[in-house]
XYZ file of C-alpha atoms in Angstrom:
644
model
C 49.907 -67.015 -43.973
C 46.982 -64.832 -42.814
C 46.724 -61.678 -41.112
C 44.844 -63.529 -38.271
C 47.994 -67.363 -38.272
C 50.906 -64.498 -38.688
C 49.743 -62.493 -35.368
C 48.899 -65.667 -33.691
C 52.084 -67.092 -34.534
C 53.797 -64.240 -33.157
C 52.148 -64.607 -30.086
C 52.785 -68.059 -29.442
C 56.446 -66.977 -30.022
C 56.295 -64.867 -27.702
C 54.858 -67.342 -25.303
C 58.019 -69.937 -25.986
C 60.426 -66.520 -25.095
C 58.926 -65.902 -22.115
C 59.420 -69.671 -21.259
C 63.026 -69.366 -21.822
C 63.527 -66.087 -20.521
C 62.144 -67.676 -17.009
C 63.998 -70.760 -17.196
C 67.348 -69.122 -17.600
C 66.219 -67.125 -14.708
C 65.045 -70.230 -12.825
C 68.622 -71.711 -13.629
C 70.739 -69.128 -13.192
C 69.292 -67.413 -10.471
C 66.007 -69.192 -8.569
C 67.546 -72.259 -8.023
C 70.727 -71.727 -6.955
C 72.257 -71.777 -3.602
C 72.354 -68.405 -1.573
C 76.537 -68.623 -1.175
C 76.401 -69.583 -4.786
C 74.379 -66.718 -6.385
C 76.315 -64.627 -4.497
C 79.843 -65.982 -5.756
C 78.372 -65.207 -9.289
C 77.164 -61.676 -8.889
C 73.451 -62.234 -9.379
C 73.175 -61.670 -5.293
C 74.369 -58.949 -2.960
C 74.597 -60.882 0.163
C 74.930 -59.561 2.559
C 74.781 -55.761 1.991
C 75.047 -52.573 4.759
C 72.229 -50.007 4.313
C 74.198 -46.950 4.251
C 71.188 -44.447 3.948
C 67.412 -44.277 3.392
C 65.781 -41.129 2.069
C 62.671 -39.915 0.201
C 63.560 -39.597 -3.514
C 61.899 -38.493 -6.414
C 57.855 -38.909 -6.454
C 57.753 -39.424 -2.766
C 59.210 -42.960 -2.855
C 61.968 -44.399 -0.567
C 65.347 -44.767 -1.758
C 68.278 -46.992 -0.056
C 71.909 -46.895 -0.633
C 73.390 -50.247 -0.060
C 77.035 -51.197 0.284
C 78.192 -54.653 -0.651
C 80.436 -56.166 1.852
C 81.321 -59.387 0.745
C 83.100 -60.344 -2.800
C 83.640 -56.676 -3.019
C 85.033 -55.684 -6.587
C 83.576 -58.872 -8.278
C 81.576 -58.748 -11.191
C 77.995 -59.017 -11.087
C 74.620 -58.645 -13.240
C 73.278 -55.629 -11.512
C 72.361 -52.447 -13.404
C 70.180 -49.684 -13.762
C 66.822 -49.788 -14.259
C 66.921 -53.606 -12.673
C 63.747 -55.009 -11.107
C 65.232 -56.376 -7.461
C 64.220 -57.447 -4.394
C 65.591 -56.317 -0.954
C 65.271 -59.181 1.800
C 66.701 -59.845 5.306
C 67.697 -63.147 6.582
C 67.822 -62.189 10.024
C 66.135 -64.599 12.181
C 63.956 -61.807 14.027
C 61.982 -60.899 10.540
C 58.466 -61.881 9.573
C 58.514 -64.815 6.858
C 58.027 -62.805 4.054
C 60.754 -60.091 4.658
C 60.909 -59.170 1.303
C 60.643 -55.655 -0.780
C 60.586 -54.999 -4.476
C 62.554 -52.329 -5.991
C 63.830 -51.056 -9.235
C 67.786 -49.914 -9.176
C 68.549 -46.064 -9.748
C 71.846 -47.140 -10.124
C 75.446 -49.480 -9.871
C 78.916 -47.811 -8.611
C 81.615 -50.686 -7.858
C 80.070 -51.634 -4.387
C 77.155 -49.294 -3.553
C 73.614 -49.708 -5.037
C 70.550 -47.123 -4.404
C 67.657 -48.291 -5.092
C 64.231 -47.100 -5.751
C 61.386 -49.129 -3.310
C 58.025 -49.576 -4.392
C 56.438 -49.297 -1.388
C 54.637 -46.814 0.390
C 56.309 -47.541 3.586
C 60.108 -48.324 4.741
C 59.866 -51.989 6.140
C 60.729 -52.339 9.449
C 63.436 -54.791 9.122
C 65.558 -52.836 6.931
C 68.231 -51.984 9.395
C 67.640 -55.406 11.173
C 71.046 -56.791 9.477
C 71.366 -59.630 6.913
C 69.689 -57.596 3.951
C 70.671 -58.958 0.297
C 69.433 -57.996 -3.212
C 68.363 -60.518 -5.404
C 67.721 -59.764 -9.252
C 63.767 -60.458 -10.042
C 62.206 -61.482 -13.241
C 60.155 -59.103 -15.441
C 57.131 -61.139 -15.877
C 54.800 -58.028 -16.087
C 56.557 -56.689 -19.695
C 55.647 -60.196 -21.131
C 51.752 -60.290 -19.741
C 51.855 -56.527 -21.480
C 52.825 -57.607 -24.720
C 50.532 -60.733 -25.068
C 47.614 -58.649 -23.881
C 48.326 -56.285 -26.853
C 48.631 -59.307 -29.184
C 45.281 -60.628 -28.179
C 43.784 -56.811 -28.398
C 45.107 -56.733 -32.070
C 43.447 -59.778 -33.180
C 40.098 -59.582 -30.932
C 39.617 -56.261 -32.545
C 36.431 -56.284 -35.405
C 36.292 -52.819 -36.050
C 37.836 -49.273 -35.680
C 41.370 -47.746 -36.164
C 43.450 -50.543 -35.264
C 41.658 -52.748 -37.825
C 42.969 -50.767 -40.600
C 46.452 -50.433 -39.256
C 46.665 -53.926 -38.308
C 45.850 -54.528 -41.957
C 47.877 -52.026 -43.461
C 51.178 -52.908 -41.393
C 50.955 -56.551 -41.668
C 50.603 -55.766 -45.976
C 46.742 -56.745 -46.597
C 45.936 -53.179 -47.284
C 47.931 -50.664 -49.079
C 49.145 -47.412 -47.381
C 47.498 -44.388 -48.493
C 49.123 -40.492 -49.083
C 47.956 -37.067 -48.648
C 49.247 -34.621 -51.347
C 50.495 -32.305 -48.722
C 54.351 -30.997 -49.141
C 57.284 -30.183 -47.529
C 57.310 -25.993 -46.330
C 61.497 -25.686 -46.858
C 61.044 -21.974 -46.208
C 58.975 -22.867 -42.779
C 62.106 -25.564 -41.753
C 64.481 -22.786 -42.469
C 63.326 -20.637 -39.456
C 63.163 -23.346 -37.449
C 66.907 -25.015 -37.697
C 70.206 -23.612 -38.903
C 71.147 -26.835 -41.092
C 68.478 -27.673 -43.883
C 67.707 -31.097 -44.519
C 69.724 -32.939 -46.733
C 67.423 -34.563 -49.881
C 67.298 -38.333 -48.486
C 66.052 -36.692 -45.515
C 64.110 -33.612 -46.630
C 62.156 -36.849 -48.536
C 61.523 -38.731 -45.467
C 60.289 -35.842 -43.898
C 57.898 -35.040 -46.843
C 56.863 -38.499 -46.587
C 55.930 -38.472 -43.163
C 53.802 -35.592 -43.325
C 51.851 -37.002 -46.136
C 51.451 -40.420 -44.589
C 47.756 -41.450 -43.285
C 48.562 -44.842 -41.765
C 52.779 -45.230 -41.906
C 55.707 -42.976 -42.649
C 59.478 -44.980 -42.161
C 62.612 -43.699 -41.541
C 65.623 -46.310 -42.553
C 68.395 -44.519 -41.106
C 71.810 -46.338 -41.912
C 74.942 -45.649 -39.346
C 76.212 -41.870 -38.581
C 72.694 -40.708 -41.972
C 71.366 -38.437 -38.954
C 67.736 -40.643 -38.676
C 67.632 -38.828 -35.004
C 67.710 -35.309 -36.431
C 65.073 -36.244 -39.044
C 62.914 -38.392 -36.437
C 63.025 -35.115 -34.104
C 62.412 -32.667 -36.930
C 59.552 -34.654 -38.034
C 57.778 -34.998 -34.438
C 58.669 -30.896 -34.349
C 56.694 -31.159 -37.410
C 54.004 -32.989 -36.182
C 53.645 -31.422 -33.048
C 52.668 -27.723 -34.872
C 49.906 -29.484 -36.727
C 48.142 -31.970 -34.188
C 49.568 -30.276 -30.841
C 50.503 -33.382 -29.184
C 52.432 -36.560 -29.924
C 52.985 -39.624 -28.280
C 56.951 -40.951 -28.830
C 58.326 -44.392 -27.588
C 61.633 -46.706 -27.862
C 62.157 -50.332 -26.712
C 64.718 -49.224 -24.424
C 64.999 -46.421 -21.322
C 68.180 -45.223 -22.709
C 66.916 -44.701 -26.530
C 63.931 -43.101 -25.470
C 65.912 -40.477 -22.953
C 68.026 -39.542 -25.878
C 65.642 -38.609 -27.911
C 63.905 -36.435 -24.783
C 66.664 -34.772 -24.762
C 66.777 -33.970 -28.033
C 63.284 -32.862 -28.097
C 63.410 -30.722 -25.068
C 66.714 -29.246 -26.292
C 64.436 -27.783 -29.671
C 61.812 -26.482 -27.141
C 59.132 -28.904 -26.919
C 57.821 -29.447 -23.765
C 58.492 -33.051 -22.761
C 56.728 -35.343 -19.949
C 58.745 -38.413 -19.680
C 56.082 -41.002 -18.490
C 58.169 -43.833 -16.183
C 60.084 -45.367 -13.580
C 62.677 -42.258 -11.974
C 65.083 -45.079 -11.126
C 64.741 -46.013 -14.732
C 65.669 -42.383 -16.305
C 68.596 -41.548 -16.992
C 69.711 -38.153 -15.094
C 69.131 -35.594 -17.762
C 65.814 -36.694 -18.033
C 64.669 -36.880 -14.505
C 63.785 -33.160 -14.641
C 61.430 -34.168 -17.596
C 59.538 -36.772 -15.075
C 56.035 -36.885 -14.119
C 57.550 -37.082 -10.816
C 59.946 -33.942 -11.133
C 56.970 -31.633 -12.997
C 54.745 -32.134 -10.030
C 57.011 -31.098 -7.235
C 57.336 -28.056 -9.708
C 53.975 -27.401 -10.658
C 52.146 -24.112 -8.752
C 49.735 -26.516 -7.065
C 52.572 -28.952 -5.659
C 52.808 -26.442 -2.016
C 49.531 -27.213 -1.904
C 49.318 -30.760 -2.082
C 52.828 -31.137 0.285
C 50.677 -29.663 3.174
C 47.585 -31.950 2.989
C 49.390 -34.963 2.946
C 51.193 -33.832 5.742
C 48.473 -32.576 7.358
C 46.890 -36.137 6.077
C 50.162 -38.319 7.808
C 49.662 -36.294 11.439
C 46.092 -37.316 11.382
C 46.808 -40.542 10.844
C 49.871 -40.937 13.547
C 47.294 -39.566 16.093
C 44.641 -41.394 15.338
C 46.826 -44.884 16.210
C 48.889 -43.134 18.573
C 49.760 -45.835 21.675
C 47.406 -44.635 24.431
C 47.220 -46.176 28.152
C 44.221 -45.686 28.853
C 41.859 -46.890 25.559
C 37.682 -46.103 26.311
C 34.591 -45.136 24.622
C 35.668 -41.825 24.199
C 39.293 -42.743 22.897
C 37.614 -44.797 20.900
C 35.513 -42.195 19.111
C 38.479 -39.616 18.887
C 40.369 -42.267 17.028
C 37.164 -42.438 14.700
C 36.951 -39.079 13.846
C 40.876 -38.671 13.082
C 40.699 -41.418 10.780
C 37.425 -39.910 9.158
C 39.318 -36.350 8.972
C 42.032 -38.442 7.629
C 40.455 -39.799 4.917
C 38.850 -37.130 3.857
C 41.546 -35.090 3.615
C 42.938 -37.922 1.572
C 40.345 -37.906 -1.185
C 41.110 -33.913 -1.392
C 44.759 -34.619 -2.102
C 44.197 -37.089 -4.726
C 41.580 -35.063 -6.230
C 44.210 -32.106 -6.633
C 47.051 -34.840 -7.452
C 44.769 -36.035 -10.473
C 44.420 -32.229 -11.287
C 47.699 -31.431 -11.190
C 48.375 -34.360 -13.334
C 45.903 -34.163 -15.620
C 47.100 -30.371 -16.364
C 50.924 -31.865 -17.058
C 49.562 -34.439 -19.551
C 47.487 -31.720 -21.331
C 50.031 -29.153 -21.595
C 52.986 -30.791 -22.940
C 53.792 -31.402 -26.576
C 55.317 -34.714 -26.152
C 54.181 -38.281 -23.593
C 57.682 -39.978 -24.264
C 57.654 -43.534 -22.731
C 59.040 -46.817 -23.585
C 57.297 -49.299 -25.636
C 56.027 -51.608 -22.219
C 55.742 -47.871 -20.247
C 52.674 -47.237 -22.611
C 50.785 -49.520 -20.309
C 50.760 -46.571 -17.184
C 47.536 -46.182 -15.929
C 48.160 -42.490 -16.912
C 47.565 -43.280 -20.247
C 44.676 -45.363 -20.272
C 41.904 -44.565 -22.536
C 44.042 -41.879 -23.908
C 44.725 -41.812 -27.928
C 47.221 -39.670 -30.142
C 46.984 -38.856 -33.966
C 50.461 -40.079 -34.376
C 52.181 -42.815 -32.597
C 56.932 -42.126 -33.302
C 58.768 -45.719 -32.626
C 62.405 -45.059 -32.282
C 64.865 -48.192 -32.674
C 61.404 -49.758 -33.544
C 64.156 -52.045 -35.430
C 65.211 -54.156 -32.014
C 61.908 -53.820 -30.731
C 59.520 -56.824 -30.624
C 56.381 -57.045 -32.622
C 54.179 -57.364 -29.398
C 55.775 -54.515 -27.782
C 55.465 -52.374 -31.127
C 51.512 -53.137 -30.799
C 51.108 -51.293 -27.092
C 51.572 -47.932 -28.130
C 50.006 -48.156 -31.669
C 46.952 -49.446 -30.018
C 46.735 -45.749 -28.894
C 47.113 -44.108 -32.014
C 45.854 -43.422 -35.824
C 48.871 -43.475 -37.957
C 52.684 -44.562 -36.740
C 56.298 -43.394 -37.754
C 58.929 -45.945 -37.405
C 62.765 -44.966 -37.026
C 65.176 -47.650 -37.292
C 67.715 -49.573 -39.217
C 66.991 -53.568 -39.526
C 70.758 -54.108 -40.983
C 72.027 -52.976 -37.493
C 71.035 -55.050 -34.170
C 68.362 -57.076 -34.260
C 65.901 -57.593 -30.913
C 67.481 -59.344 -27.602
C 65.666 -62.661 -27.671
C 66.504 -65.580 -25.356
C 64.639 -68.579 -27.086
C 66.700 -70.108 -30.634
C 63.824 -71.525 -31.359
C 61.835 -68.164 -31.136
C 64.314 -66.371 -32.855
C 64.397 -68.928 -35.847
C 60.707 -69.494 -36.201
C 60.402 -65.488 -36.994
C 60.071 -63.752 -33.255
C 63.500 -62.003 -34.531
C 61.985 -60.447 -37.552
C 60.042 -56.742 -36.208
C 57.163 -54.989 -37.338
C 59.542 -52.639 -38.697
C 60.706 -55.221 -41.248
C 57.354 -56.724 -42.073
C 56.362 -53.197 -42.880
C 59.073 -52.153 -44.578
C 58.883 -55.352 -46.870
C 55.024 -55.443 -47.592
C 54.918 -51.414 -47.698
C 58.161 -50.457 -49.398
C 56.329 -47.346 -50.513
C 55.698 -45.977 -46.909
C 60.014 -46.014 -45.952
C 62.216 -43.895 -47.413
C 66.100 -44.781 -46.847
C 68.620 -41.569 -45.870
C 71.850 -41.966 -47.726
C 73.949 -39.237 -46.835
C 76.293 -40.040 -43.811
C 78.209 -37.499 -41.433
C 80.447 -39.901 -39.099
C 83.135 -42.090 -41.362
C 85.694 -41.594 -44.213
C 84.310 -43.157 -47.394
C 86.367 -46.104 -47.357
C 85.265 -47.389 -43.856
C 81.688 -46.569 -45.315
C 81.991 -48.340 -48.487
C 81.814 -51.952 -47.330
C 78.871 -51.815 -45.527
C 77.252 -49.407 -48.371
C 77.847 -52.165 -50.682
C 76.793 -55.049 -48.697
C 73.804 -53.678 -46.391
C 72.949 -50.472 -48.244
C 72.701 -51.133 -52.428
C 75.510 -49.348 -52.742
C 73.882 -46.098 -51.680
C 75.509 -44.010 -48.906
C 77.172 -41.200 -49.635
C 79.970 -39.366 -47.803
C 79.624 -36.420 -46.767
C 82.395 -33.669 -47.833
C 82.780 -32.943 -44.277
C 84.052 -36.796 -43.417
C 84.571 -38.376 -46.655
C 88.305 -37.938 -46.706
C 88.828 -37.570 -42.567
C 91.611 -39.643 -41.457
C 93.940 -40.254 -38.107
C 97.163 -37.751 -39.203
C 99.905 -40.472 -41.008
C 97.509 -43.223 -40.982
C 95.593 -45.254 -43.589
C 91.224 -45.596 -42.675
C 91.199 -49.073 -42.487
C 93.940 -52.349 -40.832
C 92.729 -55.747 -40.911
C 95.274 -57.505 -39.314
C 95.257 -61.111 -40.181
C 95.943 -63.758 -37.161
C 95.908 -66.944 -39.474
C 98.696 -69.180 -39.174
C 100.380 -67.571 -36.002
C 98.997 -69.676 -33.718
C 96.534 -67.832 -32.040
C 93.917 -69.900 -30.579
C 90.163 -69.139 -29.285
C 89.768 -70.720 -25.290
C 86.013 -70.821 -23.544
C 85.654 -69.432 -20.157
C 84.268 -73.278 -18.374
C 82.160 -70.813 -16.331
C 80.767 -68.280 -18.316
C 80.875 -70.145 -21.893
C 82.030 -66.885 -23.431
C 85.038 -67.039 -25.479
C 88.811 -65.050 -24.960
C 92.042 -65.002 -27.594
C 94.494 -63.783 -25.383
C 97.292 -63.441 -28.331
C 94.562 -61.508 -30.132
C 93.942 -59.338 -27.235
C 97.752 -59.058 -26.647
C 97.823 -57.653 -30.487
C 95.092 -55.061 -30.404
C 96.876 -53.639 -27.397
C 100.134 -53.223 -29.056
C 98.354 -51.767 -32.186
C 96.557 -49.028 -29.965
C 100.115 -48.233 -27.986
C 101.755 -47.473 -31.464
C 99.210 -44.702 -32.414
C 99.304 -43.312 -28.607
C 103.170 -42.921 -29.289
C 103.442 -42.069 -32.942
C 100.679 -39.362 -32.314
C 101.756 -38.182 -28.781
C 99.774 -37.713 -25.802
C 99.617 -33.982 -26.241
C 98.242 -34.275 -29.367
C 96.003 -36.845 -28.650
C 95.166 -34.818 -25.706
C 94.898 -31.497 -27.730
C 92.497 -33.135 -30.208
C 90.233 -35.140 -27.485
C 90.463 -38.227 -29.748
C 88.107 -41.277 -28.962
C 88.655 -44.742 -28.874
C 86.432 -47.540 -29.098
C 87.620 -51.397 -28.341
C 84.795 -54.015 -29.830
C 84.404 -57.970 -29.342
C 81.777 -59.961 -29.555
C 82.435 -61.808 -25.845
C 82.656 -61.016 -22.631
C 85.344 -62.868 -22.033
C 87.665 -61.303 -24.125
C 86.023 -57.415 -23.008
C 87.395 -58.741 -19.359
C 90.950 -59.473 -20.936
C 91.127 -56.258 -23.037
C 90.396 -54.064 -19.938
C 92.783 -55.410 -17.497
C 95.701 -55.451 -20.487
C 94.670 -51.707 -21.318
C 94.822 -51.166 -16.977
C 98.091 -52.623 -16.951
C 99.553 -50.358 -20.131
C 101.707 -47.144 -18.778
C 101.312 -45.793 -22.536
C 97.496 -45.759 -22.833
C 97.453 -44.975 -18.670
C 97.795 -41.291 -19.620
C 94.222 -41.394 -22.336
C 92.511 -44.055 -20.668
C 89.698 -41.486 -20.243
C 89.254 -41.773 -24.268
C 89.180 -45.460 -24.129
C 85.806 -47.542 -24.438
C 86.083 -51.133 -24.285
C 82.837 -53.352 -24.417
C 80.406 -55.676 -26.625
C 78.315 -54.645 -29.875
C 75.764 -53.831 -27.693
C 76.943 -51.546 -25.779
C 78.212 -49.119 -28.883
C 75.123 -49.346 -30.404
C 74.326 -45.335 -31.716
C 77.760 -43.991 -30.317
C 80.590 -43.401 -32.607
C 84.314 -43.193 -31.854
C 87.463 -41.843 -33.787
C 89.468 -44.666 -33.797
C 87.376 -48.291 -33.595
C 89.827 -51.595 -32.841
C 87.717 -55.039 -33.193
C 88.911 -58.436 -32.327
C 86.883 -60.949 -33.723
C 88.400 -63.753 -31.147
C 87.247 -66.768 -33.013
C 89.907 -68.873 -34.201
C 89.276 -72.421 -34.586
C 90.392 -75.527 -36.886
C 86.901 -76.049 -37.768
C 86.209 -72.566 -38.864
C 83.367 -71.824 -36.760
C 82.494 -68.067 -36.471
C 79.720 -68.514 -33.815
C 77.494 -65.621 -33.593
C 79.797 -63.836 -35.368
C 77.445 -64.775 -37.998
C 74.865 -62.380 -37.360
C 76.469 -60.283 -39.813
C 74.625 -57.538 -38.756
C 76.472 -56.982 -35.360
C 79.803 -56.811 -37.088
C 78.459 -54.278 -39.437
C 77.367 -51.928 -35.943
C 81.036 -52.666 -35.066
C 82.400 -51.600 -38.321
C 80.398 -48.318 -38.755
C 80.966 -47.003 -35.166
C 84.632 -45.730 -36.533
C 85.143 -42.162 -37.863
C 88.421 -41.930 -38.911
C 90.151 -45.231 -38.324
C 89.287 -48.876 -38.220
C 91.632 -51.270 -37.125
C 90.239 -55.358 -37.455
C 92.010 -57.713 -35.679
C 90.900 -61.781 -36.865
C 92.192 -65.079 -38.414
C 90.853 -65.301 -41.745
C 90.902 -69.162 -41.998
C 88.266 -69.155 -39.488
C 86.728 -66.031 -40.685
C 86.701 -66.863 -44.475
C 84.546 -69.972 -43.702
C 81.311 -67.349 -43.852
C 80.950 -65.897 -47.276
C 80.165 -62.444 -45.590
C 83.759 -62.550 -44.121
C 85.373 -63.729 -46.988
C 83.782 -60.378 -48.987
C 85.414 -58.392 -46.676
C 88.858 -60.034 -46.904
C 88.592 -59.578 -50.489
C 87.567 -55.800 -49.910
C 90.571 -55.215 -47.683
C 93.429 -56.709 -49.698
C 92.162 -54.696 -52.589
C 92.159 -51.491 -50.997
C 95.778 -52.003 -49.583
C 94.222 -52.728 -46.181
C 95.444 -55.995 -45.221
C 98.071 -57.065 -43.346
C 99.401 -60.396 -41.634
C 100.249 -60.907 -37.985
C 103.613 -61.505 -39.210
C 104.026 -58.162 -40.812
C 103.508 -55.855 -37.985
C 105.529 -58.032 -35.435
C 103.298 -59.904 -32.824
């Protein structure tokens, strides 16, 4: 198809997501009953506020306490749009405030209001906390669609045609400066990535970075933006999620590049906050300044409607002239607030948003030379467009054989909503991405499968991992279920599926090694371990079975147990997956997306234990190639073997 059918395609996809996305909300939320919603964790109902207090940028914050189905599960997290309501019978109609959680600790919630003010009814009793839905990230991303294919001339022409594969890429002949690199970091590039650098200097329009697991594609995305910065002074650097985009702030700030993190405080993670717009305000030498005129600004205002008796001409006028004073002082402080702003954004070396944060009114009308997209592999096409929209060349950082984007529509998904920019690009520009290939996290043979299969065979272990094993114990276990009896069950709630027996087996596994190594050791050598299934279900079984174990009580501090997901970038010494699915008519579910077993697979380091029945299993050909790895590395073992 065209340039012009493939982004209108994409943005009618986008349309039919958004559809879905507010029906499930609409089903699972909207429409159902207070007492219900509550029951199910998608409510806090009702709640005690505990405290309210000015947070970060001047905005209110409340600290709720749930006291009903305390200890329940529930959908709340940070960075959560919500809104705060009272049912008391006293309240206007609309007693209702929006708010964006800061964050979730078993029963207390703070929260982050948007208002100016903090509503009366607050403390009136009968407050809840409802979970909203996002609808302003979805107008954001089809208004970038439609800006892409309205536009007739300038930058974004050329990059819309370039990305999408109608025009080729083009290269400066500039080169890599080794000798420059080697004052700046202790550790050189390796070649993969002393190439992708190279590449993305020379790049006009694109520069990629395909960083398979644990190949260091943060270290080269942060070198190259240190890179960048020297030779254009100022870059603009995004992710599709808070939490990808605070890492790599982080990482920035910690090689001296003055960061302004443009969002949400609740939404930033704490070692970020100090990188705020918020925070660099109150810090800025203008800030005193600014404090005392909208103080002096606030007294005006509280005399100027100040209850009075006795209420004539003259009151009348006094009133008038407060409010006057009031305002003017008002249009001082925002003149100073803009300066003060103004002077952040044009004295750091890196605006670091997300994708959808791009769309601040801070940045409006303001363009970069270079445009970074971390993760830009889960990220959405329409999401990818905001921030290039802003910019005359882009670097994407990412990995398209690891998760794909969250999408809640099949039907989006399957007609090609699934498939990013970052893909597109990399398969109708193949010149502008350059893969890394040597890896720093796993032992060779827990590398090799997913080399093979995802990579062309190309990773290479580093010396410094490739033979790093757990003392007395072989890299890889897959521990075969088949024939034993152990059968999937579906949660009649949730839908999600459990294998108790499974989970009953990992557990026993991960009790042997705590023994055989001892704690002290374990203890000595701060050893991780990561626990990975596909459902929630079975995540829910695994941690009260590793609660209720007295051997893994003593290093439960080292124990992660939780969805793909949620591992996504982290690595662990010791990784344990149970596949759950085990079923007569060898269905493997979503365990299809082979691309979520291979994030499970690669988060190990030094030991990979895989817990499934290969009956079910072998019905996917992607499954089966793994059996057949395991049994010919010596790998493979049956239930009946290690005595279930």
């Amino acid at each position: 198809m065209s340039i012009n059918e493939d982004l209108n395609h994409t943005l009618e996809l986008i349309k039919i997501e958004r559809q879905a996305d507010l029906e499930q909300y609409r089903q699972k939320i909207l429409l159902l009953p207070l007492h219900r919603k509550t029951k199910e964790g998608k409510c806090w109902y009702p709640v005690r506020v505990k405290s309210a207090s000015i947070g970060m940028g001047e905005r209110y914050q409340i600290e709720i306490e749930r006291t009903n189905h305390i200890d329940e599960p529930h959908v709340f997290g940070s960075g959560k749009l919500v809104s705060v309501f009272s049912n008391a019978g006293n309240t206007p109609e609309k007693a209702n405030i929006g708010g964006v959680i800061n964050y979730v600790r078993d029963n207390l919630m703070v929260i982050t209001l948007n208002g100016d003010d903090l509503p009366d009814w607050i403390h009136s009793g009968m407050i809840g906390v409802d979970v909203m839905f996002d609808e302003m990230t979805y107008r954001e991303m089809e208004a970038a669609m439609k800006a892409v294919m309205k536009a007739e001339d300038g930058r974004i022409v050329e990059l819309r045609n370039i990305l999408l594969g109608e025009k080729k890429a083009s290269f400066s002949d500039q080169k890599l400066d080794l000798a420059s690199l080697k004052n700046q970091y202790t550790k050189l590039p390796n070649a993969s990535q002393a190439l992708a650098l190279e590449k993305i200097i020379s790049a006009q329009d694109v520069g990629i970075i395909h960083g398979p697991p644990g190949t260091g594609k943060t270290t080269t995305l942060v070198k190259a933006i240190k890179l960048t910065v020297q030779s254009e002074g100022q870059s603009l650097v995004c992710a599709p999620s808070n939490a990808a985009i605070d890492l790599l702030v982080e990482k920035l700030s910690d090689e001296g590049l003055r960061v302004l993190r443009i969002g949400h405080p609740a939404r930033v993670t704490e070692l970020s906050l100090s990188k705020t717009l918020d925070a660099k305000i109150a810090l800025h030498p203008n800030y005193k300044e600014l404090r005392v005129m909208r103080k002096r600004m606030q007294q005006l205002r509280d005399m100027a409607y100040k209850f009075k008796r006795n209420f004539g001409h003259a009151e009348k006028q006094q009133r008038s002239r407060l409010i006057d004073e009031a305002k003017a002082m008002k249009a001082d402080a925002d003149m100073l607030e803009f300066y003060i702003v103004n002077d952040l954004l044009q004295n750091s070396d890196v605006i670091a948003s997300t994708l959808i944060g791009c769309t601040n009114h801070l940045l409006k009308g303001r363009r970069y030379k270079t445009v970074f997209i971390d993760e830009a592999a889960q990220a959405l096409e329409p999401a990818c467009w905001i921030p290039i929209l802003k910019a005359e060349r882009v670097v994407f950082a990412g990995d398209h054989c690891q998760l794909p984007p969250t999408i809640k529509s099949y039907e989006a998904a399957k007609a090609g909503l699934a498939k990013t920019l970052f893909e597109k690009c990399i398969e109708r520009q193949p010149i502008t991405g350059t893969m890394l290939k040597i890896q720093y996290r796993m032992h060779e043979d827990i590398m090799a499968f997913s080399s093979l299969h995802f990579y062309k065979n190309a990773l290479i272990a580093d010396e410094s991992v490739r033979l790093a094993t757990l003392p007395t114990y072989l890299p890889i276990d897959f521990i075969d279920t088949a024939g034993i009896g152990y059968v999937e069950k579906q949660d009649p709630e949730t839908l999600s599926r459990f294998n108790k027996d499974e989970a009953k087996l990992l557990i026993k596994e991960i009790e042997k090694i705590a023994e055989n190594i001892t704690i002290e050791a374990w203890l000595e050598a701060h050893y991780t371990l990561g626990i990975i299934t596909p459902y929630s279900a079975q995540v829910d079984y695994l941690h009260k079975l590793c609660e209720a174990s007295d051997i893994l009580n003593e290093i439960h501090q080292f124990i992660s147990i939780n969805t793909v997901d949620a591992f996504q970038g982290q690595e662990r010494d010791i990784i344990a997956i149970s596949f759950v699915r085990s079923n007569d008519k060898g269905e493997v579910g979503f365990l299809s997306d082979i691309r979520r077993t291979n994030v499970a697979m690669t988060r190990a380091k030094k030991r990979l234990i895989m817990i499934g029945d290969s009956a079910t299993l072998g019905s996917h050909p992607f499954y089966t190639e793994l059996l057949e790895y395991v049994q010919s590395k010596d790998f493979y073992r049956s239930a009946y073997e290690v005595g279930q």
